Amino acid sequence: MADTPLQVAGREAKDEPRVPVPIVLLDAFRSFVLSVQDYSILAWRSLLNIFSGPHYFSDTLTQMDDIGVGSLPIVLLAGFFIGAVLVLQTATQFVRFGQTALTGDAVSIALVRELGPTLTGLLVAGRCASGIASELGSMQVTEQVDAMRAMGTDPYRKLVTPRVLATLLMVPLLTALNDFVGLLGGCVAAIFSLRLGAVEFWTRAINALDFGDLMQGLTKPMVYGFILATVGCYKGLTVRGGTQGVGRATTQAVVVSSVMIIVADLFLTKFALYMSDKIF
Amino acid sequence: MAIANASMTESTRADLRGGPAVRFSDVSMGFDEGEVLRGVSFSVAERETLVLLGETGTGKTLTLKLAAGLLRPTAGRVEVLGEDVSGMSERQLLAFRRKIGFVFQEGALFDSMTVEENVAYRLREDDVPEAEIAPRVEEVLEFVELSHTLDLLPSELSGGMRRRVSIARALVSRPEIVLYDSPTAGLDPVTSQTIITLILRLRDVYGVTSVLATHRLQDGFALANFRFDAKEKTVVRVAAGQKAEATTRFMVYRHLPGQNGNGNEALDNGIYFDGTPEEVMQSKDPYIRRFLV
């Protein structure tokens, strides 16, 4: 007789073998190293494929439209308000020294060098890395990727390289637009909150920038675009476990690409500042 | 040939062109959990039909993917059309796979493309002129009786129609071998019969070598006992005593206990039976008899 509704009479609990913690950690580390290896191979092949045929131009154009034009509203909207907020926050500090006129300089440098690229990278990662992972993940679990291979098509050329090329081209352009709209938002905030003149704001904002700032501001987005596309593709193509796996891959694509963008930002900033001293 | 363990089981038929279309030599395939297939050896002659039977998880789909080079065995050698598929690089395999047709279990149609785009996919990948693509697509869609579905998306098709489009897509490049992964799985008996009729037509009209993985023994018997009469354009039973032009053979996979004492029934599968339809019918083995129920 069962003692409780959940007990099944006569059934004994199975003895599952206990795995020692060091083994679990070792397996996790090994799995991580294998993932890094597989990701590196995917990233390398996606770049190499740009320089050899066959090329899928129409797929690349479709991705450029989806990633570039599709991300425009969110990038512009976020950029405008971030620029306005930045002016307000920066100005409160400059007011203490009676130097509110310097607000345009500081905001321009911060936006172009750092906030513009990183914000754009994170926004596009959230929107597009997830979309890429879910699309490729769905193809993977329904054997469409295998069908592609069975018909003699290299899925890295057909699916990965167009997306990587699209992000390499579109994310810097989105960043440039984000920077401009951010300065526009800052200008609006400066006019209405700080009573600064528009001409003065724009003049100081543009003059504060030098070539090194622009190089930094447009190189970083290329790296971020590469990261978000390759991570999205990797997570999508390595999906296991049906629709649940697709959902997991989508989330992981956003998280991993966002973290990698932030980590890469540190190293790229350090490198860019070093190069600015040496070259620019 | 009755029940076999993992020893070599070669076809005794004389091959038409001096070599089998497919040959597995002591092939094993494993993953992290262990070896799913162990020591599998068989060959398929040209124009022969091999029916792979077995319970779920015994390695039937794995065998088809190994034959297509979609997976690489952990041991052994896979030869298809005289070439060592297991030793090819991915680039070589991409070119080689154009000689093989693969019909996936759920069709695996590209869901963002229309039927026409799906069927023409391989032709466009091979840069075939557009003027040549349209008639070839129409020809194969007519073969599967779906000429009216050119502009439909896969989501607008029934399950049976998706399988037929998948067959058309595999057929459009005129492959020498077609691999079918459970083509009738999940379909009603009438639609299943339609699919089997198509496979018969492919075999008897185009002379393709076929390897078919299935849970349904009746699919294999249909292929063994019927043929497509091109003149009458209908399926007819092979008369008693008449030798069919294309032979059909059955191979049953099963978990073979005692291979390494693993005890996991998903692993260590191998060839349990390899023989003719008559040997299947006359077999007194209880495991084989289960398929005859």
PDB file of C-alpha atoms in Angstrom, chain A residues 30 34 45 49 52-54 56 59 135 138-139 141-159, chain B residues 32 61 65 68-71 90-91 93-95 97-98 100 102 104-106 108-113 118 121-122 125 169 181:
ATOM      1  CA  ARG A  30      36.430  20.699 -20.927  1.00  0.00           C
ATOM      2  CA  LEU A  34      35.562  22.747 -26.697  1.00  0.00           C
ATOM      3  CA  ARG A  45      35.746  30.256 -41.432  1.00  0.00           C
ATOM      4  CA  ASN A  49      34.664  32.699 -46.793  1.00  0.00           C
ATOM      5  CA  SER A  52      36.558  32.946 -51.694  1.00  0.00           C
ATOM      6  CA  GLY A  53      33.446  31.863 -53.600  1.00  0.00           C
ATOM      7  CA  PRO A  54      30.681  31.036 -53.947  1.00  0.00           C
ATOM      8  CA  TYR A  56      25.642  34.724 -51.578  1.00  0.00           C
ATOM      9  CA  ASP A  59      21.427  36.703 -48.787  1.00  0.00           C
ATOM     10  CA  GLU A 135      16.327  31.407 -36.910  1.00  0.00           C
ATOM     11  CA  SER A 138      14.929  26.438 -35.744  1.00  0.00           C
ATOM     12  CA  MET A 139      16.613  25.397 -38.984  1.00  0.00           C
ATOM     13  CA  VAL A 141      16.254  21.283 -35.100  1.00  0.00           C
ATOM     14  CA  THR A 142      14.087  20.793 -38.210  1.00  0.00           C
ATOM     15  CA  GLU A 143      17.071  19.321 -40.132  1.00  0.00           C
ATOM     16  CA  GLN A 144      17.063  22.159 -42.675  1.00  0.00           C
ATOM     17  CA  VAL A 145      20.791  22.701 -42.061  1.00  0.00           C
ATOM     18  CA  ASP A 146      21.426  18.990 -42.679  1.00  0.00           C
ATOM     19  CA  ALA A 147      19.274  19.203 -45.814  1.00  0.00           C
ATOM     20  CA  MET A 148      21.432  22.093 -46.995  1.00  0.00           C
ATOM     21  CA  ARG A 149      24.596  20.062 -46.450  1.00  0.00           C
ATOM     22  CA  ALA A 150      23.018  17.016 -48.101  1.00  0.00           C
ATOM     23  CA  MET A 151      22.433  19.139 -51.201  1.00  0.00           C
ATOM     24  CA  GLY A 152      26.025  20.258 -51.370  1.00  0.00           C
ATOM     25  CA  THR A 153      25.718  23.723 -49.800  1.00  0.00           C
ATOM     26  CA  ASP A 154      28.159  24.831 -47.119  1.00  0.00           C
ATOM     27  CA  PRO A 155      25.957  26.227 -44.316  1.00  0.00           C
ATOM     28  CA  TYR A 156      28.802  28.456 -43.116  1.00  0.00           C
ATOM     29  CA  ARG A 157      28.894  30.186 -46.522  1.00  0.00           C
ATOM     30  CA  LYS A 158      25.144  30.341 -46.932  1.00  0.00           C
ATOM     31  CA  LEU A 159      24.046  31.191 -43.406  1.00  0.00           C
TER      32      LEU A 159
ATOM     33  CA  ASP B  32      30.013  11.064 -25.585  1.00  0.00           C
ATOM     34  CA  THR B  61      18.985   7.345 -39.304  1.00  0.00           C
ATOM     35  CA  LYS B  65      23.658  10.095 -42.382  1.00  0.00           C
ATOM     36  CA  ALA B  68      25.559  10.703 -46.992  1.00  0.00           C
ATOM     37  CA  GLY B  69      28.696  11.871 -45.225  1.00  0.00           C
ATOM     38  CA  LEU B  70      26.706  14.092 -42.872  1.00  0.00           C
ATOM     39  CA  LEU B  71      28.456  12.306 -40.015  1.00  0.00           C
ATOM     40  CA  GLU B  90      33.942  18.679 -45.980  1.00  0.00           C
ATOM     41  CA  ARG B  91      34.697  20.521 -49.222  1.00  0.00           C
ATOM     42  CA  LEU B  93      31.809  15.962 -49.504  1.00  0.00           C
ATOM     43  CA  LEU B  94      29.857  19.042 -50.577  1.00  0.00           C
ATOM     44  CA  ALA B  95      30.676  18.271 -54.204  1.00  0.00           C
ATOM     45  CA  ARG B  97      26.705  14.845 -52.142  1.00  0.00           C
ATOM     46  CA  ARG B  98      25.293  16.126 -55.399  1.00  0.00           C
ATOM     47  CA  ILE B 100      23.015  11.493 -53.562  1.00  0.00           C
ATOM     48  CA  PHE B 102      18.306  12.434 -49.147  1.00  0.00           C
ATOM     49  CA  PHE B 104      14.509  13.533 -44.413  1.00  0.00           C
ATOM     50  CA  GLN B 105      11.968  12.249 -41.953  1.00  0.00           C
ATOM     51  CA  GLU B 106       9.877  15.408 -41.720  1.00  0.00           C
ATOM     52  CA  ALA B 108      13.209  19.279 -43.953  1.00  0.00           C
ATOM     53  CA  LEU B 109      11.893  21.747 -46.525  1.00  0.00           C
ATOM     54  CA  PHE B 110      13.225  25.304 -46.253  1.00  0.00           C
ATOM     55  CA  ASP B 111      10.219  26.959 -44.660  1.00  0.00           C
ATOM     56  CA  SER B 112      10.932  30.474 -45.924  1.00  0.00           C
ATOM     57  CA  MET B 113      11.002  29.288 -49.560  1.00  0.00           C
ATOM     58  CA  ASN B 118      12.792  24.357 -52.554  1.00  0.00           C
ATOM     59  CA  TYR B 121      17.398  24.901 -54.764  1.00  0.00           C
ATOM     60  CA  ARG B 122      20.131  22.510 -55.810  1.00  0.00           C
ATOM     61  CA  GLU B 125      23.269  26.318 -56.258  1.00  0.00           C
ATOM     62  CA  ARG B 169      13.735  17.997 -54.309  1.00  0.00           C
ATOM     63  CA  ASP B 181      14.620   8.398 -43.576  1.00  0.00           C
TER      64      ASP B 181
END
